[in-house]
Amino acid sequence: MNKLIVGFVPKDSREFAYVVDSKKYKGYSTIEALASYFLQDSVNFRILLLRPESLDESWEEDLKSRLISIGMKEENIVVCKFPTNGSYEGKRFITDPKIISDFIFLALKENYKEEKEVILDVSRGLNFLVLSAVEAYRRFIVAIKAKNILNRGNILNFKYVYLTPLGEGGGLSEIRLEKIDAPFFFDYFKNYDRLPFDFETEKKEELCMKFNFIKKYITQIVNTCIYTVKRGFVLAFLTIIDWKKVEEFLKEAEDKLNFLALMDLDSELSEWEKTSEGEEIIKRKYTMNYPLGNLWIYINLLKAFLEIYYEYRDKIFIENDLKWVKIETLKDFNERIINGVFKEYGTNVILGNELEKFEFSFKRGEIRESKGGHSDILRNFNAHAGLILDFLEQDPKKGAITYKKEIHNKINSFLREWQKEIETYKS
């Protein structure tokens, strides 16, 4: 099984003894012992080392040399430097803790190569860095789940590394791998209007415009997709959402959201000064009001929705400048996606009943007639899974339906009702 092992570059000066599966290994870090263990069993794995900027690069080089000496290939060892917070050896770093977590998240995201098992070593490192790594790891797990929401057979293992002292003056510890998970809640995302980045620089407005618009649009369109699935608005999902715009935006968003991953920690967004006592201070000129890792969860989920659309777009046909969908296509979507993937059982029943009524009428060569006089159109739109007759054109011969052109804007307005649900939940 392919594995990715993730851990901090440690600042150790002596050798320790470790036990893994009743076998003893020696090394200056847990990572070395784990590498020895997996190399002995000829397991295919890579190592991602996280080095805080406060730690001299020589520690990274020493660890890499030791790993290579026990049999690791250099190309299978990757090191990522990330920002830190606090005072270390005459230098003080001032960094928003969410930035630290986001850098670790991006290191995981950028270096994950579809391994079947990801192991995070939380046995070594300062407590606040361990907590930042765990926070990033949980977001990474949820992002992977969002990415694989249509492929539940692609089951991955996620594990933590723990150490249990076994005596001998603290010189012997047992390494244990414990499976962990993070829940994936398929629901609306709150704080959709909260912008993530806050910059303290002359280019503040330019940088805000470049990066902050991404989050608002991403969360809005993801929430719209969630709303269509939870309510059963399949016809709206396939014909009203502007998927071409989504496709273009996803490409742009991926490029721009790599900003932190590619940013030089010593760039103009970091401010250096020296105190009268000679202490160097490094301050980041940006903070995060919203975790960047969450945005990648939303992006992966939006990619999944786009993939769903791709599966059905060839079954959408255009006549008279309208997008038509056959009842059999909507029924397939209802069973495979709403019921099969997202387990929205109540919605599945309501939509199924509506589609059966169309199917029954079309087999008789008839269209379904609206009785009119609806007092609450939005309520009826919800009650009939978006298939309110006043809004539809019907073609019994082709067994297909579509929305009237003149009411597209009204439907788009209806699809934004999730905002009211979120506000109601908050209050």
Coordinates of C-alpha atoms in Angstrom, one line a residue:
M1 CA 0.0 0.0 0.0
N2 CA 1.3 3.5 -0.9
K3 CA 1.8 5.7 2.2
L4 CA 2.6 9.3 2.9
I5 CA 4.2 9.9 6.3
V6 CA 4.0 13.5 7.6
G7 CA 6.0 14.9 10.5
F8 CA 7.9 17.9 11.8
V9 CA 11.7 18.3 11.4
P10 CA 12.7 17.6 15.1
K11 CA 15.4 19.5 17.0
D12 CA 17.0 16.4 18.7
S13 CA 20.6 15.9 19.7
R14 CA 20.6 12.3 20.8
E15 CA 19.5 8.9 19.7
F16 CA 16.4 7.2 21.0
A17 CA 15.2 3.6 20.9
Y18 CA 11.7 2.9 19.6
V19 CA 9.5 -0.3 19.4
V20 CA 7.2 -0.8 16.4
D21 CA 5.3 -4.1 16.3
S22 CA 7.6 -5.6 18.9
K23 CA 10.7 -4.8 16.8
K24 CA 13.3 -2.3 18.1
Y25 CA 14.7 0.5 16.0
K26 CA 17.0 3.4 16.8
G27 CA 17.0 6.9 15.5
Y28 CA 17.0 10.6 16.4
S29 CA 13.3 10.9 15.6
T30 CA 10.1 9.0 15.3
I31 CA 10.2 9.5 11.5
E32 CA 13.5 7.5 11.3
A33 CA 12.1 4.6 13.2
L34 CA 9.0 4.5 11.1
A35 CA 11.1 4.7 7.9
S36 CA 13.2 1.8 9.1
Y37 CA 10.1 -0.2 9.9
F38 CA 8.4 0.3 6.5
L39 CA 11.7 -0.1 4.6
Q40 CA 12.2 -3.5 6.3
D41 CA 8.8 -4.6 5.0
S42 CA 9.4 -3.2 1.5
V43 CA 6.5 -0.8 1.8
N44 CA 6.1 1.9 -0.9
F45 CA 6.0 5.2 1.0
R46 CA 7.1 8.9 0.9
I47 CA 7.9 11.3 3.7
L48 CA 6.8 14.9 4.0
L49 CA 8.8 16.9 6.5
L50 CA 7.5 20.1 7.9
R51 CA 10.2 22.6 9.0
P52 CA 9.2 25.7 11.0
E53 CA 11.0 28.8 9.8
S54 CA 12.6 29.2 13.3
L55 CA 14.6 26.0 12.8
D56 CA 17.9 26.2 11.0
E57 CA 18.0 24.4 7.7
S58 CA 20.9 22.3 8.9
W59 CA 18.5 20.2 11.0
E60 CA 16.5 19.4 7.9
E61 CA 19.7 18.4 6.0
D62 CA 20.9 16.2 8.9
L63 CA 17.6 14.4 9.1
K64 CA 17.5 13.8 5.3
S65 CA 21.0 12.4 5.4
R66 CA 20.1 10.0 8.1
L67 CA 17.0 8.9 6.3
I68 CA 19.0 8.3 3.1
S69 CA 21.6 6.4 5.1
I70 CA 19.0 3.8 6.1
G71 CA 17.7 3.3 2.6
M72 CA 15.3 6.1 1.7
K73 CA 15.5 7.5 -1.8
E74 CA 16.1 11.2 -1.8
E75 CA 13.3 11.8 -4.3
N76 CA 10.9 10.3 -1.8
I77 CA 11.7 12.9 0.9
V78 CA 10.0 16.3 0.6
V79 CA 10.6 19.3 3.0
C80 CA 8.2 22.2 3.3
K81 CA 9.1 25.3 5.4
F82 CA 6.2 27.0 7.1
P83 CA 5.7 30.1 9.3
T84 CA 5.7 30.0 13.1
N85 CA 4.9 32.1 16.1
G86 CA 6.9 33.0 19.2
S87 CA 10.5 33.7 20.2
Y88 CA 13.4 31.4 19.2
E89 CA 17.1 32.1 19.6
G90 CA 17.0 35.9 19.3
K91 CA 14.2 36.0 16.8
R92 CA 10.5 36.7 17.4
F93 CA 7.9 35.6 14.8
I94 CA 4.5 37.2 14.8
T95 CA 2.1 35.1 12.7
D96 CA -1.6 34.6 12.8
P97 CA -2.1 31.0 14.0
K98 CA -4.6 30.3 11.2
I99 CA -1.9 31.1 8.7
I100 CA 0.3 28.4 10.2
S101 CA -2.4 25.8 9.9
D102 CA -3.2 26.9 6.4
F103 CA 0.5 26.5 5.3
I104 CA 0.5 23.0 6.8
F105 CA -2.8 22.2 5.0
L106 CA -1.3 23.4 1.7
A107 CA 1.8 21.4 2.2
L108 CA -0.4 18.3 2.6
K109 CA -2.5 19.2 -0.4
E110 CA 0.4 20.0 -2.7
N111 CA 2.4 16.9 -1.8
Y112 CA -0.4 14.3 -1.6
K113 CA -0.1 11.9 -4.6
E114 CA -3.2 9.8 -4.2
E115 CA -1.6 7.6 -1.5
K116 CA -4.0 5.1 0.1
E117 CA -2.7 5.9 3.6
V118 CA -1.7 9.1 5.1
I119 CA 0.1 9.1 8.5
L120 CA 0.6 12.2 10.6
D121 CA 3.3 12.1 13.3
V122 CA 2.0 14.1 16.3
S123 CA 4.5 12.6 18.7
R124 CA 7.1 15.3 18.4
G125 CA 6.8 19.1 18.2
L126 CA 5.7 22.1 20.2
N127 CA 2.1 21.8 21.4
F128 CA 0.8 24.7 19.5
L129 CA 2.4 23.3 16.3
V130 CA 0.9 19.9 16.9
L131 CA -2.5 21.5 17.3
S132 CA -2.0 23.4 14.1
A133 CA -1.0 20.3 12.3
V134 CA -4.0 18.3 13.6
E135 CA -6.4 21.1 12.6
A136 CA -4.9 21.2 9.1
Y137 CA -5.0 17.4 8.9
R138 CA -8.7 17.2 9.7
R139 CA -9.4 19.8 7.0
F140 CA -7.3 17.8 4.6
I141 CA -9.3 14.6 5.4
V142 CA -12.6 16.4 4.8
A143 CA -11.2 17.8 1.5
I144 CA -10.2 14.3 0.3
K145 CA -13.7 13.1 1.3
A146 CA -15.3 15.9 -0.7
K147 CA -13.1 15.0 -3.7
N148 CA -14.1 11.4 -3.5
I149 CA -17.8 11.8 -2.7
L150 CA -18.7 10.1 -6.0
N151 CA -16.2 7.3 -5.5
R152 CA -16.9 5.9 -2.1
G153 CA -15.0 2.7 -3.1
N154 CA -11.8 4.8 -2.9
I155 CA -11.4 4.3 0.8
L156 CA -8.3 5.9 2.4
N157 CA -6.7 5.2 5.8
F158 CA -5.8 8.2 8.0
K159 CA -3.6 7.6 11.1
Y160 CA -1.9 9.4 13.9
V161 CA 1.4 8.4 15.4
Y162 CA 1.5 8.1 19.2
L163 CA 4.4 7.4 21.6
T164 CA 4.1 5.3 24.8
P165 CA 7.1 5.3 27.2
L166 CA 8.3 1.8 28.0
G167 CA 10.8 2.6 30.8
E168 CA 14.6 2.4 30.6
G169 CA 14.9 6.0 31.9
G170 CA 12.6 7.3 29.1
G171 CA 15.0 6.1 26.5
L172 CA 12.5 3.5 25.0
S173 CA 9.1 4.3 23.5
E174 CA 6.5 2.3 21.6
I175 CA 5.3 3.8 18.4
R176 CA 1.5 3.2 17.9
L177 CA -0.5 4.0 14.8
E178 CA -4.1 4.9 15.5
K179 CA -6.8 5.2 12.8
I180 CA -8.6 8.5 12.9
D181 CA -11.3 10.2 10.9
A182 CA -13.0 13.5 10.5
P183 CA -16.7 13.9 9.8
F184 CA -18.0 15.2 6.5
F185 CA -21.2 17.2 7.0
F186 CA -23.1 17.6 3.8
D187 CA -24.9 20.8 4.7
Y188 CA -24.9 24.5 3.9
F189 CA -21.7 26.5 4.6
K190 CA -22.2 29.4 6.9
N191 CA -20.2 32.7 6.9
Y192 CA -20.4 32.7 3.1
D193 CA -19.9 36.5 3.1
R194 CA -16.9 36.6 5.4
L195 CA -13.8 37.4 3.5
P196 CA -10.7 35.3 4.4
F197 CA -7.7 37.6 3.8
D198 CA -6.8 40.8 5.6
F199 CA -3.7 42.6 4.4
E200 CA -1.6 45.3 6.1
T201 CA 0.2 46.7 3.0
E202 CA 0.0 49.5 0.5
K203 CA -1.3 46.9 -2.0
K204 CA -4.2 46.0 0.4
E205 CA -7.0 46.7 -2.0
E206 CA -5.3 45.0 -4.9
L207 CA -4.6 41.9 -2.9
C208 CA -8.1 41.9 -1.4
M209 CA -9.6 42.1 -4.9
K210 CA -7.3 39.3 -6.2
F211 CA -8.1 36.8 -3.5
N212 CA -11.1 37.6 -1.4
F213 CA -13.7 37.4 -4.1
I214 CA -13.0 33.7 -4.5
K215 CA -14.4 32.6 -1.2
K216 CA -17.7 34.4 -1.5
Y217 CA -18.4 33.0 -5.0
I218 CA -17.2 29.5 -4.1
T219 CA -19.4 29.2 -1.0
Q220 CA -22.4 30.7 -2.7
I221 CA -22.3 28.3 -5.7
V222 CA -21.6 25.3 -3.5
N223 CA -24.5 26.2 -1.3
T224 CA -26.7 26.5 -4.4
C225 CA -25.7 23.1 -5.5
I226 CA -26.4 21.6 -2.0
Y227 CA -29.8 23.3 -2.0
T228 CA -30.8 21.8 -5.4
V229 CA -29.8 18.3 -4.2
K230 CA -31.4 18.6 -0.8
R231 CA -34.6 20.0 -2.2
G232 CA -34.7 17.8 -5.3
F233 CA -34.4 20.7 -7.9
V234 CA -32.8 18.4 -10.5
L235 CA -34.1 20.3 -13.5
A236 CA -32.7 23.5 -12.1
F237 CA -29.3 21.8 -11.3
L238 CA -29.0 20.6 -14.9
T239 CA -30.4 23.6 -16.8
I240 CA -30.3 26.8 -14.6
I241 CA -26.8 26.7 -12.9
D242 CA -24.2 28.3 -15.2
W243 CA -21.8 25.4 -15.3
K244 CA -19.6 27.1 -17.9
K245 CA -19.0 29.9 -15.5
V246 CA -18.3 27.4 -12.7
E247 CA -15.8 25.6 -14.8
E248 CA -13.9 28.8 -15.7
F249 CA -14.0 30.0 -12.1
L250 CA -12.7 26.8 -10.7
K251 CA -9.6 27.0 -12.9
E252 CA -9.0 30.6 -11.9
A253 CA -9.6 29.9 -8.2
E254 CA -7.1 27.0 -8.1
D255 CA -4.4 29.3 -9.6
K256 CA -5.1 32.1 -7.1
L257 CA -5.6 30.0 -4.0
N258 CA -2.1 28.6 -4.4
F259 CA -1.0 32.1 -3.3
L260 CA 0.1 31.0 0.2
A261 CA 1.6 27.7 -1.0
L262 CA 3.9 29.5 -3.4
M263 CA 4.6 32.6 -1.4
D264 CA 8.1 33.4 -0.2
L265 CA 8.0 33.8 3.6
D266 CA 10.5 36.6 3.3
S267 CA 8.5 38.5 0.7
E268 CA 7.1 42.0 1.0
L269 CA 4.2 40.6 3.0
S270 CA 6.6 40.0 5.9
E271 CA 7.9 42.9 7.9
W272 CA 11.4 42.7 9.6
E273 CA 12.7 45.0 12.3
K274 CA 15.2 44.8 15.1
T275 CA 14.7 45.9 18.7
S276 CA 17.2 47.9 20.7
E277 CA 18.2 44.7 22.5
G278 CA 19.1 43.1 19.2
E279 CA 16.1 40.8 18.9
E280 CA 14.9 40.4 15.3
I281 CA 11.1 40.5 14.8
I282 CA 9.4 39.0 11.8
K283 CA 5.7 40.1 11.4
R284 CA 3.3 38.8 8.7
K285 CA 1.4 41.6 7.0
Y286 CA -1.6 39.4 6.5
T287 CA -4.1 37.5 8.7
M288 CA -6.8 35.0 8.0
N289 CA -10.4 35.7 9.1
Y290 CA -11.5 32.4 7.6
P291 CA -9.4 29.2 7.1
L292 CA -8.1 28.8 3.6
G293 CA -8.2 25.0 4.1
N294 CA -12.0 25.2 4.2
L295 CA -12.0 26.8 0.7
W296 CA -10.2 23.7 -0.7
I297 CA -13.0 21.6 0.8
Y298 CA -15.6 23.7 -1.0
I299 CA -13.5 23.6 -4.2
N300 CA -13.3 19.8 -4.1
L301 CA -17.0 19.6 -3.4
L302 CA -17.8 21.9 -6.3
K303 CA -15.6 19.8 -8.5
A304 CA -17.7 16.8 -7.5
F305 CA -20.9 18.7 -8.4
L306 CA -19.4 19.6 -11.8
E307 CA -18.5 16.0 -12.4
I308 CA -22.1 15.1 -11.7
Y309 CA -23.2 17.7 -14.3
Y310 CA -20.7 16.2 -16.8
E311 CA -22.3 12.8 -16.4
Y312 CA -25.7 14.2 -17.5
R313 CA -24.9 17.1 -19.9
D314 CA -25.0 14.9 -23.0
K315 CA -28.6 13.9 -22.1
I316 CA -29.7 17.6 -22.2
F317 CA -30.9 18.7 -25.6
I318 CA -31.7 22.2 -26.8
E319 CA -34.7 23.2 -28.8
N320 CA -36.1 26.7 -29.3
D321 CA -33.2 28.0 -27.2
L322 CA -34.4 26.0 -24.2
K323 CA -32.6 23.2 -22.4
W324 CA -34.8 20.1 -22.3
V325 CA -34.3 17.0 -20.1
K326 CA -36.2 13.8 -20.4
I327 CA -38.2 12.4 -17.4
E328 CA -36.1 9.2 -17.5
T329 CA -32.9 11.2 -17.1
L330 CA -34.4 13.0 -14.1
K331 CA -35.4 9.7 -12.6
D332 CA -31.9 8.3 -13.1
F333 CA -30.4 11.4 -11.4
N334 CA -32.9 11.0 -8.5
E335 CA -31.9 7.4 -7.9
R336 CA -28.2 7.5 -8.5
I337 CA -27.3 10.9 -7.1
I338 CA -30.0 12.1 -4.7
N339 CA -30.7 8.7 -3.2
G340 CA -27.5 6.8 -4.0
V341 CA -24.7 9.4 -3.3
F342 CA -26.3 11.9 -0.9
K343 CA -28.8 9.7 0.8
E344 CA -31.6 12.4 0.7
Y345 CA -34.4 9.8 1.2
G346 CA -37.3 12.2 1.8
T347 CA -36.4 14.3 -1.3
N348 CA -36.0 11.1 -3.3
V349 CA -39.6 10.1 -2.5
I350 CA -41.1 13.6 -3.2
L351 CA -39.3 14.0 -6.6
G352 CA -40.0 10.4 -7.5
N353 CA -43.8 11.0 -7.1
E354 CA -43.7 14.2 -9.2
L355 CA -41.8 12.4 -12.0
E356 CA -44.2 9.5 -12.0
K357 CA -47.1 12.0 -12.6
F358 CA -45.3 13.4 -15.7
E359 CA -44.5 9.9 -16.9
F360 CA -48.2 8.8 -16.6
S361 CA -49.5 11.9 -18.5
F362 CA -46.9 11.7 -21.2
K363 CA -47.7 8.0 -21.9
R364 CA -51.2 9.1 -22.6
G365 CA -49.9 11.9 -24.9
E366 CA -51.1 14.6 -22.5
I367 CA -49.4 17.5 -20.7
R368 CA -50.1 18.2 -17.0
E369 CA -52.3 21.2 -16.6
S370 CA -51.9 23.8 -13.8
K371 CA -55.0 24.5 -11.8
G372 CA -53.7 28.0 -11.2
G373 CA -54.5 30.3 -8.3
H374 CA -51.4 29.5 -6.2
S375 CA -51.2 31.8 -3.2
D376 CA -47.5 31.1 -2.5
I377 CA -45.4 30.2 -5.6
L378 CA -42.2 29.7 -3.7
R379 CA -43.9 27.3 -1.3
N380 CA -45.3 25.3 -4.2
F381 CA -42.0 25.3 -6.0
N382 CA -40.5 23.7 -2.9
A383 CA -43.4 21.3 -2.4
H384 CA -43.1 20.0 -6.0
A385 CA -39.3 19.6 -6.2
G386 CA -39.0 22.7 -8.4
L387 CA -41.4 21.2 -11.0
I388 CA -44.3 23.7 -10.5
L389 CA -46.4 23.4 -13.6
D390 CA -46.7 27.2 -14.1
F391 CA -43.0 27.4 -14.8
L392 CA -42.7 24.4 -17.2
E393 CA -42.8 23.7 -20.9
Q394 CA -43.7 20.0 -21.6
D395 CA -43.2 17.8 -24.6
P396 CA -45.1 14.5 -24.2
K397 CA -43.7 13.1 -27.5
K398 CA -40.1 13.3 -26.3
G399 CA -41.0 12.7 -22.7
A400 CA -39.2 15.9 -21.7
I401 CA -39.6 19.1 -19.7
T402 CA -37.9 22.4 -19.4
Y403 CA -38.3 25.7 -17.6
K404 CA -39.8 28.6 -19.5
K405 CA -37.2 31.2 -20.6
E406 CA -39.0 34.1 -19.0
I407 CA -38.9 32.7 -15.5
H408 CA -35.2 31.7 -15.3
N409 CA -34.4 34.8 -13.2
K410 CA -37.2 33.9 -10.7
I411 CA -35.8 30.3 -10.4
N412 CA -32.3 31.7 -9.7
S413 CA -33.9 33.8 -7.0
F414 CA -35.6 30.7 -5.5
L415 CA -32.2 28.9 -5.5
R416 CA -30.8 31.5 -3.2
E417 CA -33.3 30.6 -0.5
W418 CA -30.5 28.8 1.3
Q419 CA -29.2 32.2 2.5
K420 CA -32.5 32.7 4.5
E421 CA -32.1 29.2 6.0
I422 CA -28.6 30.0 7.2
E423 CA -29.7 33.4 8.7
T424 CA -32.7 31.7 10.4
Y425 CA -30.3 29.1 11.8
K426 CA -28.0 31.8 13.1
S427 CA -30.8 33.7 14.8

